[in-house]
mmCIF file of C-alpha atoms and ligand atoms in Angstrom:
data_model
loop_
_atom_site.group_PDB
_atom_site.id
_atom_site.type_symbol
_atom_site.label_atom_id
_atom_site.label_comp_id
_atom_site.label_asym_id
_atom_site.label_seq_id
_atom_site.Cartn_x
_atom_site.Cartn_y
_atom_site.Cartn_z
ATOM 1 C CA MET A 299 21.086 -20.889 -4.011
ATOM 2 C CA ASP A 300 17.591 -21.620 -2.871
ATOM 3 C CA ILE A 301 16.248 -18.352 -1.820
ATOM 4 C CA LEU A 302 17.220 -14.793 -2.878
ATOM 5 C CA VAL A 303 16.237 -11.646 -0.788
ATOM 6 C CA THR A 304 16.557 -8.544 -2.885
ATOM 7 C CA GLU A 305 15.438 -5.726 -0.602
ATOM 8 C CA GLU A 306 16.570 -4.930 3.200
ATOM 9 C CA LEU A 307 14.879 -7.400 5.297
ATOM 10 C CA ASP A 308 15.959 -9.115 8.546
ATOM 11 C CA ALA A 309 13.969 -10.993 11.045
ATOM 12 C CA PRO A 310 14.096 -14.400 13.053
ATOM 13 C CA ALA A 311 12.028 -15.941 10.418
ATOM 14 C CA ILE A 312 14.712 -14.937 7.724
ATOM 15 C CA GLN A 313 17.473 -16.443 10.043
ATOM 16 C CA ARG A 314 15.246 -19.913 10.351
ATOM 17 C CA LEU A 315 15.182 -19.999 6.663
ATOM 18 C CA ALA A 316 18.746 -19.422 6.179
ATOM 19 C CA GLU A 317 19.653 -22.241 8.674
ATOM 20 C CA LYS A 318 17.435 -24.668 6.594
ATOM 21 C CA HIS A 319 18.173 -23.222 3.163
ATOM 22 C CA ARG A 320 20.849 -21.731 1.136
ATOM 23 C CA LEU A 321 19.736 -18.136 1.287
ATOM 24 C CA LEU A 322 21.434 -15.061 -0.642
ATOM 25 C CA ARG A 323 20.603 -11.533 0.927
ATOM 26 C CA ASP A 324 21.449 -8.328 -1.463
ATOM 27 C CA GLY A 325 19.372 -5.345 -0.280
ATOM 28 C CA THR A 326 20.482 -3.458 -3.455
ATOM 29 C CA LEU A 327 19.159 -5.842 -5.998
ATOM 30 C CA TRP A 328 15.951 -4.246 -6.391
ATOM 31 C CA LYS A 329 17.710 -1.045 -7.862
ATOM 32 C CA ASP A 330 19.561 -2.844 -10.898
ATOM 33 C CA ALA A 331 17.319 -4.883 -13.113
ATOM 34 C CA ALA A 332 20.404 -6.465 -14.925
ATOM 35 C CA LYS A 333 22.120 -7.273 -11.461
ATOM 36 C CA LEU A 334 18.618 -8.854 -10.504
ATOM 37 C CA LYS A 335 18.472 -10.947 -13.573
ATOM 38 C CA ALA A 336 21.848 -12.206 -13.104
ATOM 39 C CA ALA A 337 21.285 -13.153 -9.292
ATOM 40 C CA ILE A 338 17.885 -14.793 -9.744
ATOM 41 C CA ARG A 339 19.209 -17.287 -12.537
ATOM 42 C CA GLU A 340 19.767 -19.974 -9.819
ATOM 43 C CA ALA A 341 17.151 -18.950 -7.321
ATOM 44 C CA ARG A 342 14.168 -21.474 -6.449
ATOM 45 C CA ALA A 343 12.544 -18.694 -4.414
ATOM 46 C CA VAL A 344 12.702 -14.887 -4.319
ATOM 47 C CA MET A 345 11.468 -12.657 -1.418
ATOM 48 C CA VAL A 346 10.716 -9.058 -2.305
ATOM 49 C CA ARG A 347 9.138 -6.119 -0.715
ATOM 50 C CA ASN A 348 7.306 -3.554 -3.168
ATOM 51 C CA GLN A 349 10.661 -2.031 -4.667
ATOM 52 C CA THR A 350 11.813 -5.025 -6.578
ATOM 53 C CA GLN A 351 9.848 -5.303 -10.315
ATOM 54 C CA ILE A 352 9.607 -8.839 -10.851
ATOM 55 C CA THR A 353 8.688 -8.545 -14.495
ATOM 56 C CA ALA A 354 7.802 -11.341 -17.117
ATOM 57 C CA GLU A 355 11.511 -10.847 -18.249
ATOM 58 C CA ILE A 356 12.856 -11.459 -14.794
ATOM 59 C CA ILE A 357 10.864 -14.579 -14.323
ATOM 60 C CA ALA A 358 11.969 -16.023 -17.617
ATOM 61 C CA ALA A 359 15.473 -15.353 -16.464
ATOM 62 C CA ALA A 360 14.961 -17.542 -13.409
ATOM 63 C CA PRO A 361 14.333 -21.217 -14.802
ATOM 64 C CA GLN A 362 14.723 -22.739 -11.451
ATOM 65 C CA LEU A 363 12.276 -20.155 -9.798
ATOM 66 C CA VAL A 364 9.174 -22.070 -7.883
ATOM 67 C CA ALA A 365 7.779 -19.313 -5.635
ATOM 68 C CA ILE A 366 7.922 -15.518 -5.169
ATOM 69 C CA GLY A 367 7.350 -14.236 -1.558
ATOM 70 C CA ARG A 368 5.766 -10.838 -1.761
ATOM 71 C CA LEU A 369 6.407 -9.112 1.774
ATOM 72 C CA GLY A 370 3.206 -7.083 1.515
ATOM 73 C CA VAL A 371 -0.124 -6.827 -0.257
ATOM 74 C CA GLY A 372 0.207 -4.755 -3.300
ATOM 75 C CA LEU A 373 1.111 -6.855 -6.384
ATOM 76 C CA ASP A 374 1.735 -4.034 -8.762
ATOM 77 C CA ASN A 375 5.479 -4.689 -8.836
ATOM 78 C CA ILE A 376 4.931 -8.599 -9.632
ATOM 79 C CA ASP A 377 3.626 -9.744 -13.155
ATOM 80 C CA VAL A 378 1.414 -12.303 -11.553
ATOM 81 C CA PRO A 379 0.088 -13.871 -14.760
ATOM 82 C CA ALA A 380 3.599 -14.355 -16.010
ATOM 83 C CA ALA A 381 4.461 -16.083 -12.838
ATOM 84 C CA SER A 382 1.347 -18.331 -13.006
ATOM 85 C CA LYS A 383 2.280 -19.077 -16.537
ATOM 86 C CA ALA A 384 5.553 -20.217 -15.657
ATOM 87 C CA GLY A 385 4.264 -22.358 -12.718
ATOM 88 C CA VAL A 386 5.431 -19.836 -10.021
ATOM 89 C CA VAL A 387 3.415 -19.417 -7.151
ATOM 90 C CA VAL A 388 2.876 -16.087 -5.865
ATOM 91 C CA ILE A 389 2.913 -15.931 -1.834
ATOM 92 C CA ALA A 390 1.349 -12.802 -0.281
ATOM 93 C CA PRO A 391 -0.328 -12.885 3.224
ATOM 94 C CA LEU A 392 -3.062 -10.633 2.187
ATOM 95 C CA ASP A 393 -4.638 -10.078 5.720
ATOM 96 C CA ALA A 394 -1.375 -9.400 7.565
ATOM 97 C CA ASN A 395 -1.000 -5.735 7.578
ATOM 98 C CA ALA A 396 -4.753 -4.464 7.013
ATOM 99 C CA THR A 397 -5.226 -3.527 10.417
ATOM 100 C CA SER A 398 -1.938 -1.412 10.496
ATOM 101 C CA VAL A 399 -2.939 0.414 7.265
ATOM 102 C CA ALA A 400 -6.338 1.136 8.630
ATOM 103 C CA GLU A 401 -4.933 2.517 11.685
ATOM 104 C CA LEU A 402 -2.431 4.891 9.594
ATOM 105 C CA THR A 403 -5.457 6.024 7.745
ATOM 106 C CA LEU A 404 -7.281 7.040 10.724
ATOM 107 C CA GLY A 405 -3.991 8.649 12.119
ATOM 108 C CA LEU A 406 -3.789 10.694 8.826
ATOM 109 C CA MET A 407 -7.533 11.689 9.240
ATOM 110 C CA LEU A 408 -7.187 13.064 12.828
ATOM 111 C CA ALA A 409 -3.779 14.818 12.235
ATOM 112 C CA LEU A 410 -5.551 16.489 9.291
ATOM 113 C CA ALA A 411 -8.687 17.274 11.037
ATOM 114 C CA ARG A 412 -6.731 18.769 14.175
ATOM 115 C CA LYS A 413 -3.825 20.075 12.467
ATOM 116 C CA ILE A 414 -1.380 18.045 14.612
ATOM 117 C CA PRO A 415 1.688 18.508 12.354
ATOM 118 C CA ALA A 416 1.267 22.231 12.352
ATOM 119 C CA GLY A 417 0.488 22.341 16.069
ATOM 120 C CA ASP A 418 3.750 20.430 16.626
ATOM 121 C CA ARG A 419 5.846 22.512 14.212
ATOM 122 C CA SER A 420 4.679 25.998 15.651
ATOM 123 C CA THR A 421 4.886 24.850 19.354
ATOM 124 C CA LYS A 422 8.450 23.567 19.002
ATOM 125 C CA ALA A 423 9.393 26.849 17.138
ATOM 126 C CA GLY A 424 8.273 28.871 20.307
ATOM 127 C CA GLY A 425 4.712 29.453 19.451
ATOM 128 C CA TRP A 426 1.305 28.664 21.113
ATOM 129 C CA ASP A 427 -0.972 29.213 18.240
ATOM 130 C CA ARG A 428 -4.313 27.895 19.554
ATOM 131 C CA LYS A 429 -6.671 29.736 17.273
ATOM 132 C CA GLY A 430 -4.274 28.808 14.117
ATOM 133 C CA CYS A 431 -4.625 25.185 15.164
ATOM 134 C CA THR A 432 -8.371 25.338 15.247
ATOM 135 C CA GLY A 433 -9.419 22.095 13.579
ATOM 136 C CA ILE A 434 -12.616 20.034 12.722
ATOM 137 C CA GLU A 435 -14.166 17.043 14.440
ATOM 138 C CA LEU A 436 -14.689 13.695 12.658
ATOM 139 C CA ASP A 437 -17.969 12.888 14.375
ATOM 140 C CA GLY A 438 -20.674 13.554 11.968
ATOM 141 C CA ARG A 439 -18.437 13.759 8.853
ATOM 142 C CA THR A 440 -18.986 11.720 5.840
ATOM 143 C CA LEU A 441 -15.980 9.565 4.833
ATOM 144 C CA ALA A 442 -15.749 8.288 1.139
ATOM 145 C CA LEU A 443 -13.974 4.973 1.010
ATOM 146 C CA CYS A 444 -12.927 4.190 -2.676
ATOM 147 C CA GLY A 445 -12.040 0.351 -2.497
ATOM 148 C CA TYR A 446 -13.734 -1.557 0.066
ATOM 149 C CA GLY A 447 -11.729 -4.626 0.553
ATOM 150 C CA ARG A 448 -9.659 -5.763 3.446
ATOM 151 C CA ILE A 449 -8.250 -2.285 4.663
ATOM 152 C CA GLY A 450 -11.344 -0.096 3.352
ATOM 153 C CA ARG A 451 -13.525 -2.309 5.570
ATOM 154 C CA ARG A 452 -11.363 -2.006 8.550
ATOM 155 C CA VAL A 453 -11.191 1.785 8.153
ATOM 156 C CA ALA A 454 -15.008 1.937 7.870
ATOM 157 C CA ALA A 455 -15.305 0.313 11.111
ATOM 158 C CA ARG A 456 -13.142 2.506 12.672
ATOM 159 C CA ALA A 457 -14.459 5.737 11.417
ATOM 160 C CA GLU A 458 -18.004 4.793 12.338
ATOM 161 C CA ALA A 459 -16.655 4.572 15.895
ATOM 162 C CA PHE A 460 -15.679 7.717 15.478
ATOM 163 C CA GLY A 461 -19.323 8.851 14.535
ATOM 164 C CA MET A 462 -18.617 9.311 10.833
ATOM 165 C CA ARG A 463 -20.971 8.359 8.024
ATOM 166 C CA VAL A 464 -19.380 6.126 5.687
ATOM 167 C CA VAL A 465 -20.212 5.884 1.663
ATOM 168 C CA VAL A 466 -18.428 3.325 -0.470
ATOM 169 C CA PHE A 467 -17.349 3.312 -3.950
ATOM 170 C CA ASP A 468 -16.097 -0.345 -4.943
ATOM 171 C CA PRO A 469 -17.802 -1.808 -8.391
ATOM 172 C CA PHE A 470 -16.852 -5.271 -6.767
ATOM 173 C CA ALA A 471 -18.839 -4.679 -3.440
ATOM 174 C CA GLY A 472 -22.110 -6.552 -2.944
ATOM 175 C CA ALA A 473 -25.401 -4.496 -3.102
ATOM 176 C CA GLU A 474 -25.886 -5.177 0.369
ATOM 177 C CA THR A 475 -22.842 -3.063 1.171
ATOM 178 C CA PRO A 476 -23.872 -0.062 3.410
ATOM 179 C CA GLY A 477 -23.554 3.313 2.046
ATOM 180 C CA ARG A 478 -22.569 1.980 -1.430
ATOM 181 C CA CYS A 479 -22.658 4.253 -4.437
ATOM 182 C CA GLY A 480 -22.787 3.283 -7.989
ATOM 183 C CA ARG A 481 -20.606 6.008 -9.281
ATOM 184 C CA LEU A 482 -17.390 7.295 -7.975
ATOM 185 C CA GLU A 483 -18.428 10.687 -8.269
ATOM 186 C CA ASP A 484 -21.562 10.285 -6.191
ATOM 187 C CA ALA A 485 -19.357 9.205 -3.280
ATOM 188 C CA LEU A 486 -16.804 11.942 -3.721
ATOM 189 C CA ALA A 487 -19.582 14.547 -3.986
ATOM 190 C CA GLN A 488 -20.776 13.596 -0.162
ATOM 191 C CA ALA A 489 -17.619 13.313 1.351
ATOM 192 C CA ASP A 490 -15.840 15.613 3.777
ATOM 193 C CA PHE A 491 -12.781 12.944 3.739
ATOM 194 C CA VAL A 492 -12.047 10.801 0.837
ATOM 195 C CA SER A 493 -9.441 7.571 1.481
ATOM 196 C CA VAL A 494 -8.219 5.582 -1.142
ATOM 197 C CA HIS A 495 -7.977 1.814 -0.763
ATOM 198 C CA MET A 496 -7.822 0.018 -4.497
ATOM 199 C CA PRO A 497 -5.195 -1.593 -6.282
ATOM 200 C CA LEU A 498 -3.182 0.199 -8.794
ATOM 201 C CA SER A 499 -3.773 -1.272 -12.308
ATOM 202 C CA ALA A 500 -3.751 0.102 -15.931
ATOM 203 C CA GLU A 501 -7.499 0.760 -15.376
ATOM 204 C CA THR A 502 -7.276 3.002 -12.002
ATOM 205 C CA LYS A 503 -3.959 4.736 -12.650
ATOM 206 C CA HIS A 504 -4.384 8.282 -12.150
ATOM 207 C CA MET A 505 -7.922 7.592 -11.179
ATOM 208 C CA PHE A 506 -7.871 10.632 -8.842
ATOM 209 C CA ASP A 507 -7.260 13.693 -11.425
ATOM 210 C CA THR A 508 -8.583 17.283 -11.882
ATOM 211 C CA GLY A 509 -12.052 15.902 -12.672
ATOM 212 C CA LYS A 510 -12.562 13.918 -9.506
ATOM 213 C CA PHE A 511 -11.050 16.620 -7.336
ATOM 214 C CA ASP A 512 -13.476 19.242 -8.862
ATOM 215 C CA VAL A 513 -16.239 17.038 -7.882
ATOM 216 C CA MET A 514 -15.210 16.798 -4.252
ATOM 217 C CA LYS A 515 -16.835 19.455 -1.542
ATOM 218 C CA ARG A 516 -14.883 22.407 -1.435
ATOM 219 C CA GLY A 517 -12.493 22.185 1.754
ATOM 220 C CA ALA A 518 -12.750 18.217 1.791
ATOM 221 C CA PHE A 519 -9.500 15.981 2.755
ATOM 222 C CA PHE A 520 -7.865 13.471 0.510
ATOM 223 C CA ILE A 521 -6.193 10.659 2.124
ATOM 224 C CA ASN A 522 -3.959 7.838 -0.013
ATOM 225 C CA THR A 523 -2.498 5.056 1.912
ATOM 226 C CA SER A 524 -2.694 2.922 -1.212
ATOM 227 C CA ARG A 525 -0.671 3.234 -4.187
ATOM 228 C CA GLY A 526 0.684 6.654 -5.410
ATOM 229 C CA GLY A 527 -0.007 6.112 -9.226
ATOM 230 C CA LEU A 528 -3.883 6.107 -8.337
ATOM 231 C CA VAL A 529 -3.319 10.010 -8.033
ATOM 232 C CA ASP A 530 -2.308 12.518 -10.731
ATOM 233 C CA GLU A 531 -0.080 14.634 -8.333
ATOM 234 C CA ALA A 532 -0.057 17.802 -10.442
ATOM 235 C CA ALA A 533 -3.647 17.831 -10.307
ATOM 236 C CA LEU A 534 -3.823 17.426 -6.362
ATOM 237 C CA VAL A 535 -1.358 20.018 -5.875
ATOM 238 C CA ALA A 536 -3.362 22.338 -7.753
ATOM 239 C CA ALA A 537 -6.620 21.335 -5.755
ATOM 240 C CA LEU A 538 -4.482 21.942 -2.623
ATOM 241 C CA ARG A 539 -3.290 25.290 -3.837
ATOM 242 C CA SER A 540 -6.956 26.638 -5.027
ATOM 243 C CA GLY A 541 -8.366 25.812 -1.685
ATOM 244 C CA GLN A 542 -10.632 23.115 -3.575
ATOM 245 C CA LEU A 543 -9.020 20.665 -1.205
ATOM 246 C CA ALA A 544 -8.308 21.554 2.532
ATOM 247 C CA GLY A 545 -5.402 19.195 2.949
ATOM 248 C CA ALA A 546 -4.145 15.619 2.106
ATOM 249 C CA GLY A 547 -2.434 12.736 4.030
ATOM 250 C CA LEU A 548 -0.319 10.760 1.494
ATOM 251 C CA ASP A 549 1.755 7.451 2.354
ATOM 252 C CA VAL A 550 2.371 6.711 -0.846
ATOM 253 C CA ARG A 551 3.964 8.436 -3.790
ATOM 254 C CA GLU A 552 4.012 8.002 -7.648
ATOM 255 C CA VAL A 553 7.711 7.650 -7.415
ATOM 256 C CA GLU A 554 9.323 6.076 -4.236
ATOM 257 C CA PRO A 555 11.221 7.422 -2.736
ATOM 258 C CA PRO A 556 10.728 10.518 -4.697
ATOM 259 C CA ARG A 557 13.615 11.681 -6.912
ATOM 260 C CA ALA A 558 13.121 15.293 -6.304
ATOM 261 C CA ALA A 559 11.089 17.395 -3.847
ATOM 262 C CA THR A 560 7.804 18.353 -5.484
ATOM 263 C CA GLU A 561 5.220 21.097 -4.472
ATOM 264 C CA LEU A 562 3.718 18.647 -2.200
ATOM 265 C CA GLU A 563 6.779 18.985 0.094
ATOM 266 C CA THR A 564 6.187 22.738 0.313
ATOM 267 C CA LEU A 565 2.407 22.816 1.452
ATOM 268 C CA ASP A 566 1.786 23.018 5.149
ATOM 269 C CA ASN A 567 -1.801 21.408 4.582
ATOM 270 C CA VAL A 568 -0.065 18.264 3.441
ATOM 271 C CA ILE A 569 1.278 15.156 5.466
ATOM 272 C CA LEU A 570 3.739 13.007 3.963
ATOM 273 C CA THR A 571 4.842 9.785 5.405
ATOM 274 C CA PRO A 572 7.438 7.275 3.802
ATOM 275 C CA HIS A 573 5.145 4.393 2.780
ATOM 276 C CA ILE A 574 4.820 3.026 6.431
ATOM 277 C CA GLY A 575 1.211 1.697 6.316
ATOM 278 C CA ALA A 576 2.293 -2.046 6.996
ATOM 279 C CA PHE A 577 5.245 -0.866 8.957
ATOM 280 C CA THR A 578 4.424 -1.629 12.483
ATOM 281 C CA ALA A 579 6.066 -4.429 14.743
ATOM 282 C CA GLU A 580 2.850 -6.459 14.488
ATOM 283 C CA ALA A 581 2.307 -6.479 10.816
ATOM 284 C CA GLN A 582 5.969 -6.971 9.945
ATOM 285 C CA THR A 583 6.293 -9.789 12.077
ATOM 286 C CA ARG A 584 2.914 -11.420 10.941
ATOM 287 C CA THR A 585 3.795 -11.025 7.089
ATOM 288 C CA ILE A 586 7.441 -12.014 7.218
ATOM 289 C CA GLU A 587 6.522 -15.141 9.550
ATOM 290 C CA ALA A 588 3.726 -15.968 6.880
ATOM 291 C CA VAL A 589 5.827 -15.693 3.661
ATOM 292 C CA ALA A 590 8.964 -17.323 5.226
ATOM 293 C CA ALA A 591 6.785 -20.576 6.365
ATOM 294 C CA ASP A 592 5.353 -20.659 2.855
ATOM 295 C CA ILE A 593 8.559 -20.458 1.065
ATOM 296 C CA ASP A 594 9.746 -23.117 3.397
ATOM 297 C CA ARG A 595 6.580 -25.323 2.549
ATOM 298 C CA VAL A 596 7.124 -24.882 -1.395
ATOM 299 C CA LEU A 597 10.823 -25.653 -1.157
ATOM 300 C CA ARG A 598 9.890 -28.862 0.616
ATOM 301 C CA GLY A 599 7.243 -29.637 -1.907
ATOM 302 C CA GLU A 600 4.323 -28.837 -0.022
ATOM 303 C CA PRO A 601 1.567 -26.233 -0.958
ATOM 304 C CA ALA A 602 1.664 -22.508 0.094
ATOM 305 C CA GLN A 603 -0.826 -21.340 2.420
ATOM 306 C CA ASN A 604 -1.041 -17.688 1.388
ATOM 307 C CA PHE A 605 -1.067 -17.752 -2.369
ATOM 308 C CA VAL A 606 -2.530 -15.283 -4.947
ATOM 309 C CA ASN A 607 -2.473 -17.374 -8.105
ATOM 310 C CA PHE A 608 -2.976 -20.696 -9.210
ATOM 311 C CA ALA A 609 0.339 -22.364 -10.524
ATOM 312 C CA GLN A 610 1.482 -25.845 -10.184
ATOM 313 C CA PRO A 611 4.851 -25.920 -8.642
ATOM 314 C CA ARG A 612 7.423 -26.869 -11.494
ATOM 315 C CA ARG A 613 9.417 -29.283 -9.215
HETATM 316 P P1 NAD B 1291 -8.237 -5.838 -1.138
HETATM 317 O O1 NAD B 1291 -7.832 -6.399 -2.430
HETATM 318 O O2 NAD B 1291 -8.834 -6.541 -0.059
HETATM 319 O O3 NAD B 1291 -9.264 -4.689 -1.591
HETATM 320 C C1 NAD B 1291 -9.207 -3.865 -2.585
HETATM 321 C C2 NAD B 1291 -10.556 -3.508 -3.038
HETATM 322 O O4 NAD B 1291 -10.521 -2.388 -4.171
HETATM 323 C C3 NAD B 1291 -11.352 -4.533 -3.656
HETATM 324 O O5 NAD B 1291 -12.615 -4.594 -2.703
HETATM 325 C C4 NAD B 1291 -11.767 -4.302 -4.903
HETATM 326 O O6 NAD B 1291 -13.122 -4.894 -4.975
HETATM 327 C C5 NAD B 1291 -11.721 -2.828 -4.909
HETATM 328 N N1 NAD B 1291 -11.368 -2.180 -6.342
HETATM 329 C C6 NAD B 1291 -10.519 -2.846 -7.453
HETATM 330 N N2 NAD B 1291 -10.646 -2.166 -8.503
HETATM 331 C C7 NAD B 1291 -11.500 -1.071 -8.083
HETATM 332 C C8 NAD B 1291 -11.985 0.072 -8.772
HETATM 333 N N3 NAD B 1291 -11.359 0.314 -10.300
HETATM 334 N N4 NAD B 1291 -12.629 1.161 -8.092
HETATM 335 C C9 NAD B 1291 -12.811 0.910 -6.950
HETATM 336 N N5 NAD B 1291 -12.357 -0.297 -6.199
HETATM 337 C C10 NAD B 1291 -11.763 -1.208 -7.001
HETATM 338 O O7 NAD B 1291 -6.812 -5.069 -0.865
HETATM 339 P P2 NAD B 1291 -6.382 -4.382 0.578
HETATM 340 O O8 NAD B 1291 -5.713 -5.356 1.299
HETATM 341 O O9 NAD B 1291 -7.604 -3.532 0.951
HETATM 342 O O10 NAD B 1291 -5.433 -3.113 -0.093
HETATM 343 C C11 NAD B 1291 -5.890 -2.167 -0.891
HETATM 344 C C12 NAD B 1291 -4.532 -1.711 -1.511
HETATM 345 O O11 NAD B 1291 -3.842 -0.924 -0.212
HETATM 346 C C13 NAD B 1291 -3.532 -2.691 -1.949
HETATM 347 O O12 NAD B 1291 -3.820 -2.677 -3.544
HETATM 348 C C14 NAD B 1291 -2.225 -1.938 -1.797
HETATM 349 O O13 NAD B 1291 -1.799 -1.108 -2.911
HETATM 350 C C15 NAD B 1291 -2.221 -0.933 -0.878
HETATM 351 N N6 NAD B 1291 -1.725 -1.181 0.534
HETATM 352 C C16 NAD B 1291 -0.822 -0.205 0.903
HETATM 353 C C17 NAD B 1291 -0.039 -0.416 2.007
HETATM 354 C C18 NAD B 1291 0.975 0.648 2.730
HETATM 355 O O14 NAD B 1291 1.875 0.335 3.131
HETATM 356 N N7 NAD B 1291 0.587 1.966 2.374
HETATM 357 C C19 NAD B 1291 -0.106 -1.567 2.864
HETATM 358 C C20 NAD B 1291 -0.849 -2.777 2.089
HETATM 359 C C21 NAD B 1291 -1.603 -2.375 1.012
#
């Protein structure tokens, strides 16, 4: 077998790959590490979304592996250093879904500011609660962007078009970055909206905790389209319950899908979406086409174009 696909994935690009290479698809493999370990043994390439955990152990169990294709951007489910060490290239088209995630972020901000879900719920229930649905404008408000990479910068451009003032916390952003703050707390304290766009790592896990919510302006809104693990969900619930935060928009959760309903599901001022930041027709097509083309290249002995590590193909 040349290519193993471990999550639900169907697209013309996959069909084309299947015509050229021996491709095995099992959308349940991500749920069972032992089954994955057995299935990957013969694979030369593996294609994953964000659910499959490609650990050092899994890579070690795949002696034929030369490429990991990540249909997305977050790399927290792949042990990239272990892949590099094993000579396995990690393919991820980093620009392919940034616009979609940025647009969802603006959507969540607008939905929170204008109470669109509450208006929808109450109107469908027979109400006509114009007063209860009184919102605020984005125009003139301050947005703090935590992480100013591909997505953060696209959100900034769109927010500025709405008349927002943008401040930025990103330790790796250049000094010339407009609105750059040296400390996260300085950005948070100014913001009416806080939006998170940084990777999840050991260093950033639970970065947004009680201390961070406390320094935010009372009545601010919090949006996370990055990774659930960046946020201490219990602290977020407490901040929402106390009124310290006016609302939250979360596309990502610490456990996905959540194993049991938490308090977040019970709060009217919280909008939850099922990790759909990259789920637009355009982003999916761009991503799958780019990864499939690179997998084909690597299997034919050519270098990948969208790689995130430096690894010499083993064969
Ligand atoms: P990117 O690498 O272009 O930008 C990330 C930025 O975060 C970089 O500028 C980096 O300097 C900054 N950063 C790193 N550590 C930081 C820290 N400790 N504090 C503040 N900033 C820090 O990545 P991107 O394409 O903008 O994506 C950002 C994140 O969005 C990804 O890591 C991924 O987890 C998430 N994402 C989610 C979806 C979705 O479907 N919801 C889709 C794509 C990406």
